[in-house]
Tab-separated table of C-alpha atoms in Angstrom:
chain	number	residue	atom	x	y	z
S	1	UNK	CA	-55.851	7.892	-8.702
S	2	UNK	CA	-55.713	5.484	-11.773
S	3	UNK	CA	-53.060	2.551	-11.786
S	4	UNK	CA	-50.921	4.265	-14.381
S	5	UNK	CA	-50.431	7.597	-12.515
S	6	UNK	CA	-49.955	5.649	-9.190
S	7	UNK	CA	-47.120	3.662	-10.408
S	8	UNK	CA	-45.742	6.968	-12.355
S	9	UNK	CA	-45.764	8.897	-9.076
S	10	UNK	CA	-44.434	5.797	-7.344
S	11	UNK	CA	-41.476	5.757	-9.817
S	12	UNK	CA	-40.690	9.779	-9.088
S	13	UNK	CA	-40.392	8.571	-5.861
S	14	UNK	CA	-37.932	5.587	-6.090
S	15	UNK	CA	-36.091	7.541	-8.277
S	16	UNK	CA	-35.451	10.603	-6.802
S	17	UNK	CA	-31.796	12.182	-6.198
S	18	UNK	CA	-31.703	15.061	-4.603
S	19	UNK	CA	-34.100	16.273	-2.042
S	20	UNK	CA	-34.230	19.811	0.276
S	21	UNK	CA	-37.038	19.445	2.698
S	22	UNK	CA	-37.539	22.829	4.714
S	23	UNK	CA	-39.793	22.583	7.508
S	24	UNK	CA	-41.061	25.855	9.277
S	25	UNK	CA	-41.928	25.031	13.184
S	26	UNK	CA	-45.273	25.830	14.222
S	27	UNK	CA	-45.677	28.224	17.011
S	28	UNK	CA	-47.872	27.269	20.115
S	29	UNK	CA	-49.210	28.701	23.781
S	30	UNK	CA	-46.594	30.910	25.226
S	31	UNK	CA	-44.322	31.155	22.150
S	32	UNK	CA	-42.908	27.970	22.070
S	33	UNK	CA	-42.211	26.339	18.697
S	34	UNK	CA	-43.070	22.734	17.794
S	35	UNK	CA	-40.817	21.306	15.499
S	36	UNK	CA	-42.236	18.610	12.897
S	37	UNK	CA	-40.486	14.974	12.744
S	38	UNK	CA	-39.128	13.897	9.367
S	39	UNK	CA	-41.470	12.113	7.265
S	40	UNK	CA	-40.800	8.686	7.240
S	41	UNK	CA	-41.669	8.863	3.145
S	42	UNK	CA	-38.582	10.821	2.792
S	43	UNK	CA	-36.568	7.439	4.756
S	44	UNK	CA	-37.803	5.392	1.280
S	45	UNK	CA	-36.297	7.293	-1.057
S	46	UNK	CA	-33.219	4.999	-1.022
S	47	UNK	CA	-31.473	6.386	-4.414
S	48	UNK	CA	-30.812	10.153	-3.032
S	49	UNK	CA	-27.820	11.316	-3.097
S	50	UNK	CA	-28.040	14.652	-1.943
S	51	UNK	CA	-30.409	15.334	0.983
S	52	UNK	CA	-31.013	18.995	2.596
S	53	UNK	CA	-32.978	18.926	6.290
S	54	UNK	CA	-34.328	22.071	7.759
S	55	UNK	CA	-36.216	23.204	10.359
S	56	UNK	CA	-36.960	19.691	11.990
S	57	UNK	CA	-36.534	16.773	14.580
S	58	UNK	CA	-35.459	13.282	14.555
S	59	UNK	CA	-37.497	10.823	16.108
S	60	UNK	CA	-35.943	7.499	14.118
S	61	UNK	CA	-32.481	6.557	11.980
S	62	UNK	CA	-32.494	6.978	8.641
S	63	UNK	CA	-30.362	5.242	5.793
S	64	UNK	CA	-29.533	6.227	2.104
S	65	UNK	CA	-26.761	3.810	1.127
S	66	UNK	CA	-26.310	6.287	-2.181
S	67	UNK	CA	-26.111	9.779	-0.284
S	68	UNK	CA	-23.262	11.853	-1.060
S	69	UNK	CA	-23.888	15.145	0.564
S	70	UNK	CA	-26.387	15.823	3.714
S	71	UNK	CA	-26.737	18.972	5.275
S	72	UNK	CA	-28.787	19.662	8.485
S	73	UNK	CA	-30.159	23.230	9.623
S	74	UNK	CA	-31.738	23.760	12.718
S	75	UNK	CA	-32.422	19.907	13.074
S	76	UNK	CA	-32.435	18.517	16.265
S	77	UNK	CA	-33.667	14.706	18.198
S	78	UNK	CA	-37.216	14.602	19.182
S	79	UNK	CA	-37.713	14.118	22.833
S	80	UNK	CA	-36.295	11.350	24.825
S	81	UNK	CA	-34.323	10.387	21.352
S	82	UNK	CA	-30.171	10.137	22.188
S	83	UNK	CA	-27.373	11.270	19.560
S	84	UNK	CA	-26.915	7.640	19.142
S	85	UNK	CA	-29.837	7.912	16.360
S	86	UNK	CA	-27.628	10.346	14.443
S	87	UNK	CA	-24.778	8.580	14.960
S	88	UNK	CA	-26.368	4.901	13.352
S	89	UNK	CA	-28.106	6.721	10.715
S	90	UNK	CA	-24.643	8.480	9.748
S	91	UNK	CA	-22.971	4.919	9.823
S	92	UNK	CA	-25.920	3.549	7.465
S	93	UNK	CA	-24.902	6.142	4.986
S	94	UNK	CA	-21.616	4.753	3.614
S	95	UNK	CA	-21.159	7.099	0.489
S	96	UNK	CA	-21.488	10.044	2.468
S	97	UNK	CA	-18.631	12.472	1.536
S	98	UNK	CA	-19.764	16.057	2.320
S	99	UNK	CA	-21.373	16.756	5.893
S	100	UNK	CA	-23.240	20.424	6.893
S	101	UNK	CA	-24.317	21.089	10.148
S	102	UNK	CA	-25.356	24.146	10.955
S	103	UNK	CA	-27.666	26.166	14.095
S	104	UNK	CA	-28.266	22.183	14.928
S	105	UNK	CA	-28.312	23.322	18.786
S	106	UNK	CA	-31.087	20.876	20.182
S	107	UNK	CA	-28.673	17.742	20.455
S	108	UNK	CA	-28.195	16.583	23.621
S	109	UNK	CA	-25.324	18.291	25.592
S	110	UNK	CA	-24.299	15.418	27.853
S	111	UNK	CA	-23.204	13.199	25.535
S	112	UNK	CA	-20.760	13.919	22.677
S	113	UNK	CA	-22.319	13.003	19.188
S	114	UNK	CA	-20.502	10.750	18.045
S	115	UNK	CA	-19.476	10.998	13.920
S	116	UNK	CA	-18.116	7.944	12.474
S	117	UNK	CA	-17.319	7.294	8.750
S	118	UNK	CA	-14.737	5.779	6.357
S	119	UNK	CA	-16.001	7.512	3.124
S	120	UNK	CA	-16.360	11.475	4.811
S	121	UNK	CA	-14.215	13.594	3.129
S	122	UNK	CA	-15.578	17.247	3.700
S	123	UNK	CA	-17.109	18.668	6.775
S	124	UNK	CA	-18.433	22.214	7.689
S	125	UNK	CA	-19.925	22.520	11.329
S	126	UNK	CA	-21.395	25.787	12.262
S	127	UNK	CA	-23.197	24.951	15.597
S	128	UNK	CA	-22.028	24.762	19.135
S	129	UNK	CA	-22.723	21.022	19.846
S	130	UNK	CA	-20.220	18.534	21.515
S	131	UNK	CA	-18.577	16.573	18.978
S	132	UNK	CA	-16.259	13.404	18.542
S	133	UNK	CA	-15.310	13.001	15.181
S	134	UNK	CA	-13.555	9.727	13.712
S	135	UNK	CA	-13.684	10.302	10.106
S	136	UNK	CA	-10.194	8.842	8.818
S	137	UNK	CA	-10.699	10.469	5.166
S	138	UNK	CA	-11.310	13.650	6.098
S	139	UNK	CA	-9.640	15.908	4.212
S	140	UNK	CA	-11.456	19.090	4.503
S	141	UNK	CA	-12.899	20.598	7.949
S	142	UNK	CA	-14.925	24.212	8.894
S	143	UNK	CA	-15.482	24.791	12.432
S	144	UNK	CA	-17.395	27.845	12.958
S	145	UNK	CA	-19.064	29.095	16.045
S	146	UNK	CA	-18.152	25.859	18.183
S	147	UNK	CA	-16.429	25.660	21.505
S	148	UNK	CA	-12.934	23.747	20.713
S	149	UNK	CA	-13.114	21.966	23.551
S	150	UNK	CA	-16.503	20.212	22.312
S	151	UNK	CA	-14.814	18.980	19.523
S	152	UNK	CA	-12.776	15.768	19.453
S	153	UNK	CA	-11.264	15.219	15.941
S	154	UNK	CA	-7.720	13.685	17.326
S	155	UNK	CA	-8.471	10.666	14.701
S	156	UNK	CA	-8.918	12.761	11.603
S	157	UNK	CA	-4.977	12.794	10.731
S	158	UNK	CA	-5.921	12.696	6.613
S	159	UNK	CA	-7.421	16.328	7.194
S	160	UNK	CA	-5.417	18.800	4.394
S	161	UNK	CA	-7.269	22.083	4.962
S	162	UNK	CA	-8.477	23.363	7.995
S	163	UNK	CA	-10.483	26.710	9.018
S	164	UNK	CA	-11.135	27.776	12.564
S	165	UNK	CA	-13.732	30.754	12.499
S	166	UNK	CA	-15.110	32.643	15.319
S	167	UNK	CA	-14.598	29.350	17.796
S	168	UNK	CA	-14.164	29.979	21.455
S	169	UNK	CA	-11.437	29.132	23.338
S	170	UNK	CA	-10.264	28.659	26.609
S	171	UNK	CA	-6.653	29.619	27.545
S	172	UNK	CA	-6.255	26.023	28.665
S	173	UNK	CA	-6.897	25.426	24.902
S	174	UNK	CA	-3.925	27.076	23.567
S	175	UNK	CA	-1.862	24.152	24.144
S	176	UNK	CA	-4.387	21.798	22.808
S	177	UNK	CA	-4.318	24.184	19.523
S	178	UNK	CA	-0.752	23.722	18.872
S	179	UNK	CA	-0.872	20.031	19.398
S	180	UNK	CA	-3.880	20.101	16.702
S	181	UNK	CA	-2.300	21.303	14.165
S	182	UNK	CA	1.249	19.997	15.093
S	183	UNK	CA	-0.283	16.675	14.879
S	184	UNK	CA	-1.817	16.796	11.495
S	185	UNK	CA	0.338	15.482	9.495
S	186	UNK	CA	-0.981	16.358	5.767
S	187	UNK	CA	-2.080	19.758	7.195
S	188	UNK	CA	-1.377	22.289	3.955
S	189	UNK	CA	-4.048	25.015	4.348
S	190	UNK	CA	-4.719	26.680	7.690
S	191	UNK	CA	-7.247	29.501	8.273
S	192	UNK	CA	-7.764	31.226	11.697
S	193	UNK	CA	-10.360	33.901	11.901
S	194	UNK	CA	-11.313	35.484	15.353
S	195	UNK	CA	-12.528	38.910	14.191
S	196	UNK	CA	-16.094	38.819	15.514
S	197	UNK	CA	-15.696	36.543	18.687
S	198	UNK	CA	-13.902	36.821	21.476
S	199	UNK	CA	-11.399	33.598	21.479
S	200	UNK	CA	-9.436	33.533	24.747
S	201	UNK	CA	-6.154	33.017	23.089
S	202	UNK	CA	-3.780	35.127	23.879
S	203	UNK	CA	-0.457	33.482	22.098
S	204	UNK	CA	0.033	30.565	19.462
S	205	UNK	CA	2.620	28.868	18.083
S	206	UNK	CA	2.309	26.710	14.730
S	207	UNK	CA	4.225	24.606	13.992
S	208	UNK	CA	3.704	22.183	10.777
S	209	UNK	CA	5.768	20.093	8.367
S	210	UNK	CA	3.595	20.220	5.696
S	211	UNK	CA	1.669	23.571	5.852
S	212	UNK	CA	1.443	25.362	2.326
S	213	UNK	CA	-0.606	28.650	3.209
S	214	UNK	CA	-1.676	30.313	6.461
S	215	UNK	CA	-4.356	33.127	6.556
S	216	UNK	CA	-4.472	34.880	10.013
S	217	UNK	CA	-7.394	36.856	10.458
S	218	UNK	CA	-6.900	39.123	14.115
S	219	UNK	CA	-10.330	40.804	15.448
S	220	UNK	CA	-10.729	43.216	18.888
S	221	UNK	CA	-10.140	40.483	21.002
S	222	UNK	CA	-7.022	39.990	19.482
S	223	UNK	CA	-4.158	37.520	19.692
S	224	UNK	CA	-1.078	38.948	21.033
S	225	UNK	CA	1.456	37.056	19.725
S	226	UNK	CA	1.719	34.230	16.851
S	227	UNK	CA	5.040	32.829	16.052
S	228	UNK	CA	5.566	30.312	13.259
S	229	UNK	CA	8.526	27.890	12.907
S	230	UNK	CA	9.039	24.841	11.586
S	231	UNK	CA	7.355	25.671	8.351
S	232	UNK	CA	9.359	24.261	5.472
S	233	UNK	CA	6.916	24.179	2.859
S	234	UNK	CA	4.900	27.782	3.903
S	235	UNK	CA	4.684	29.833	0.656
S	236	UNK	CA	1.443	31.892	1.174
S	237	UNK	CA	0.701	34.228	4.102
S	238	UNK	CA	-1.584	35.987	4.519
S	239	UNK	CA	-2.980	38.508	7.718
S	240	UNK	CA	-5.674	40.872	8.364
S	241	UNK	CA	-5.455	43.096	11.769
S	242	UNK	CA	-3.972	45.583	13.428
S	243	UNK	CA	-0.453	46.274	14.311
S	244	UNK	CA	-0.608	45.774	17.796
S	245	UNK	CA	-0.028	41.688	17.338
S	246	UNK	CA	3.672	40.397	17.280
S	247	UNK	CA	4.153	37.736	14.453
S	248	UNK	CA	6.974	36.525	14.026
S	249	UNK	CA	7.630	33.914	11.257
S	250	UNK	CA	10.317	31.919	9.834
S	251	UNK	CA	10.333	29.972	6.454
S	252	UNK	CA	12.935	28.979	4.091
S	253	UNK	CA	11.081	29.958	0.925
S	254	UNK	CA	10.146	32.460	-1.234
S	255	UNK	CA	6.862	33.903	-0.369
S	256	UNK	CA	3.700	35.605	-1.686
S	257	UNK	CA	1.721	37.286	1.272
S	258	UNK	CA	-1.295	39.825	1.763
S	259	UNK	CA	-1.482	42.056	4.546
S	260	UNK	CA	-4.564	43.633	5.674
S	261	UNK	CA	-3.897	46.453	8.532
S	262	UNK	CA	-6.929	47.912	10.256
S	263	UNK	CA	-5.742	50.290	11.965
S	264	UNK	CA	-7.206	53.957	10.746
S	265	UNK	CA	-5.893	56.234	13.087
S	266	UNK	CA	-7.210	60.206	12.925
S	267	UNK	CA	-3.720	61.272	11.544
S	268	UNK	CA	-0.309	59.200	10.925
S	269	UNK	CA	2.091	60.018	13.508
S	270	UNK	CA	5.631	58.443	14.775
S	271	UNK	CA	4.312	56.022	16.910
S	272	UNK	CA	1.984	54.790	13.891
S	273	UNK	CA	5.239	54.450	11.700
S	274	UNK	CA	7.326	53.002	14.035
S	275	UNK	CA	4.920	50.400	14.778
S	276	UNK	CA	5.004	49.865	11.438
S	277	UNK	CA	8.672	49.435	10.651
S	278	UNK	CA	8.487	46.997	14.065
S	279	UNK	CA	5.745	45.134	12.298
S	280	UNK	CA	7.348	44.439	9.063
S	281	UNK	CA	10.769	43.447	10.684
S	282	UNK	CA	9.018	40.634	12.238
S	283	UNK	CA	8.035	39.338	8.817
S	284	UNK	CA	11.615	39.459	7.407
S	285	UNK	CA	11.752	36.776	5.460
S	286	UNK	CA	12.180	36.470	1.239
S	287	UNK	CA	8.917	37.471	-0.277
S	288	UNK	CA	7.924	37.135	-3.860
S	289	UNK	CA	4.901	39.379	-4.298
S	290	UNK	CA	3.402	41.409	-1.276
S	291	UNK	CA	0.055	42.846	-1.169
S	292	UNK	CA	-0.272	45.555	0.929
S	293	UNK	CA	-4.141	46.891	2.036
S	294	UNK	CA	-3.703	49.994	4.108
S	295	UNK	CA	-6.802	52.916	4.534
S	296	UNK	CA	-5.105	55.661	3.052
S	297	UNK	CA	-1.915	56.101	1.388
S	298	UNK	CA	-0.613	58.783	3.482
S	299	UNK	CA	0.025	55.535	6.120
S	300	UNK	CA	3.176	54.641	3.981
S	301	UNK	CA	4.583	57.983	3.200
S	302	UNK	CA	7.073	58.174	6.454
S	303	UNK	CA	8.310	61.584	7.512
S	304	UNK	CA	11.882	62.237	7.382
S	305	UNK	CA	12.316	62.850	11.192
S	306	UNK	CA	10.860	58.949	11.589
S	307	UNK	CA	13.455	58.190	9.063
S	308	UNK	CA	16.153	59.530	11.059
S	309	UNK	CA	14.691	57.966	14.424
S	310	UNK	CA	13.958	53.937	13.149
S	311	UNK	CA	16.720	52.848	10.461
S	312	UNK	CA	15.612	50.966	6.808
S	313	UNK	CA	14.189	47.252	7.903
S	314	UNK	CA	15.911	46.286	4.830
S	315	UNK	CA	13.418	44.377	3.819
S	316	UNK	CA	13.456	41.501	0.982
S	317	UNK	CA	10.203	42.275	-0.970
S	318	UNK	CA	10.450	41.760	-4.674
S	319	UNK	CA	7.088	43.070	-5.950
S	320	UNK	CA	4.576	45.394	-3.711
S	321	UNK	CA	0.826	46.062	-4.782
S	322	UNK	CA	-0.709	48.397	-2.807
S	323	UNK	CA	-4.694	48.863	-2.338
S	324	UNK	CA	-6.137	51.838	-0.277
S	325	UNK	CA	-9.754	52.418	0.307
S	326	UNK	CA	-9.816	55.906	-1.137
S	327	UNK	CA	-8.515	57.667	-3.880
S	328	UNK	CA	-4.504	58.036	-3.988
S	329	UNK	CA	-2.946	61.388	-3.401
S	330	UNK	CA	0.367	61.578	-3.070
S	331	UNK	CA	3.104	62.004	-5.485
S	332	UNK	CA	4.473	58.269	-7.008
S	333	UNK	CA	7.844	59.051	-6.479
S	334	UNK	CA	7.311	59.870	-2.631
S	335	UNK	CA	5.720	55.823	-2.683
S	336	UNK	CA	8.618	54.688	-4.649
S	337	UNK	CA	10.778	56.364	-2.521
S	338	UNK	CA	9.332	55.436	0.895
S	339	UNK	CA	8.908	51.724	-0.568
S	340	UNK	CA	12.384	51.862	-1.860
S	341	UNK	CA	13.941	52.627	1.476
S	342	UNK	CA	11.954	49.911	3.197
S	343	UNK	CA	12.764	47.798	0.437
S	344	UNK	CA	16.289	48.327	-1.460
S	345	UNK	CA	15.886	45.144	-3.503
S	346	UNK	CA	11.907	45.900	-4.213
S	347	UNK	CA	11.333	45.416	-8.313
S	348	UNK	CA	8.180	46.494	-9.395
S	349	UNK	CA	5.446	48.696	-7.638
S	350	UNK	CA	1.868	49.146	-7.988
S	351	UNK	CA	-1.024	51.107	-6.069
S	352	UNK	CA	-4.517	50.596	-7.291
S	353	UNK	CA	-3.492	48.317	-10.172
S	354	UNK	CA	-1.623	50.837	-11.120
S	355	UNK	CA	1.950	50.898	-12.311
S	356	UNK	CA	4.347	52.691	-10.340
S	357	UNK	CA	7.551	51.362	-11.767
């Protein structure tokens, strides 16, 4: 190589931003995989600011004082190599603002890894590793697929949104839930989802000065009951489930909410309506605009002998959209009428986007 291309490539080099390095493993005797170490040319490049890692191990520290965003992938610690190396390397990066870990399941399990930073702001961790997190700008935090009681983020109190997805939970957790988000005090946006894992919690209660919006997503393994108090600045709601779960909620305010049910019984009966009517009464609060998802529209249209058994919920909905997943068939004044005696004070109605008054 000539002395001009050698200091042109050498230039690429110092100058490079943004890297993604995937690494396939290479498969040896009896199926195991051997995962490469990252290249220590990559530890040079000290002007990157975003860095992607797949498919690899640590066997040293690492530091990019300009990094902004990392995000590991199946990345794990060569042998004999502690968390600590992770742990130094993520203090040597102090711009770092947005963290991904995900399938990283080849840190060590008996110690916790140990995350510190001043400048972390964002953080999505999609792995079941044992975490302690002191990050004490983080304001946004994903935990999906871990075991809650791995993770240790009791010094994050700056964190304003916070989603919970498919974790597992002991029912010694539940109380250790409540005091999470209890004691978060800049907590606005909470999302639970437990559709596609079973949780282990039974029963919650959230309770949060400063929560803005809820979304409540209820799978098979369902929570029982949710109640929510001590809410005065909750305007969105929003749950997707079946009708089996009690949730009861209070709040002072007008509010906009979406409500997914998935329950798609073979035909709509009285127990199917009355557990509907229950259902609703436990969400009697002011509402704004609901949007209601339901399978068919023929789960709305009440009978007249349910009518006579469960009396009007008297409901305060202001504006209903409805959405069904097929084709609407009955007549719009039987919807306006049903909706109407759920709803006496109900202003506008619309199914499918369209106008129904």
């Amino acid at each position: 190589m000539s002395t001009a291309a050698w200091n042109t490539a050498r230039e690429l080099r110092i100058k490079l931003k943004e890297l993604s390095l995937n690494l396939e493993p290479e498969k040896g005797k009896h199926s195991k995989y051997y995962y490469y170490w990252l290249p220590k040319s990559v530890v040079n490049l000290r002007d990157l600011t975003i860095l992607e890692l797949s498919g690899l191990e640590l066997g040293y520290s690492f530091s990019f004082p300009s990094l902004k965003s990392l995000s590991l992938k199946d990345v794990g610690l060569a042998y004999n190599v502690k968390n600590d190396v992770l742990s130094k390397s993520l203090l040597d990066c102090p711009s770092l603002e947005k963290l991904f870990l995900s399938s990283c399941y080849k840190f060590s399990s008996h110690h916790p890894l140990r995350l510190q930073s001043s400048s972390l702001k964002l953080m999505e961790i999609k792995s079941n590793v044992s975490l302690q997190v002191e990050a004490i700008n983080l304001e946004y935090l994903v935990l999906d697929l871990v075991c809650f009681g791995e993770i240790n983020i009791s010094a994050c109190k700056a964190i304003r949104n916070l989603s919970l997805i498919n974790c597992e939970w002991g029912k010694t957790d539940q109380s250790s839930f409540e005091d999470l988000v209890s004691n978060l005090p800049h907590l606005e946006n909470l999302t639970l989802d437990t559709k596609y894992y079973k949780s282990g919690l039974e029963r919650l209660k959230i309770s949060s000065q400063h929560l803005k919006s809820f979304k409540f997503s209820n799978g098979n393994y369902m929570i029982k009951d949710v109640t929510i108090k001590s809410t005065p600045k909750l305007t969105s709601f929003c749950y997707e489930g079946n009708m089996n779960c009690n949730i009861s909620l209070e709040s002072p305010n007008l509010l906009n909410g979406k409500i997914v049910i998935k329950d798609y019984p073979p035909n709509y009966d009285t127990n199917w309506f009355i557990n509907m009517i229950n259902f609703f009464l436990n969400l009697n609060c002011s509402w704004n605009i609901v949007t209601l998802h339901v399978f068919s529209d023929e789960a709305l249209i009440m009978p007249d002998n349910c009518k006579r058994i469960c009396h009007s919920p008297l409901l305060n909905w202001k504006h209903v959209r409805v959405i069904t997943r097929t084709r609407y068939t009955v007549r719009k004044s039987d919807l306006r009428y049903v909706l109407m005696w759920i709803s006496p004070s109900l202003k506008t109605l619309s199914i499918n986007g369209e106008d129904i008054f």
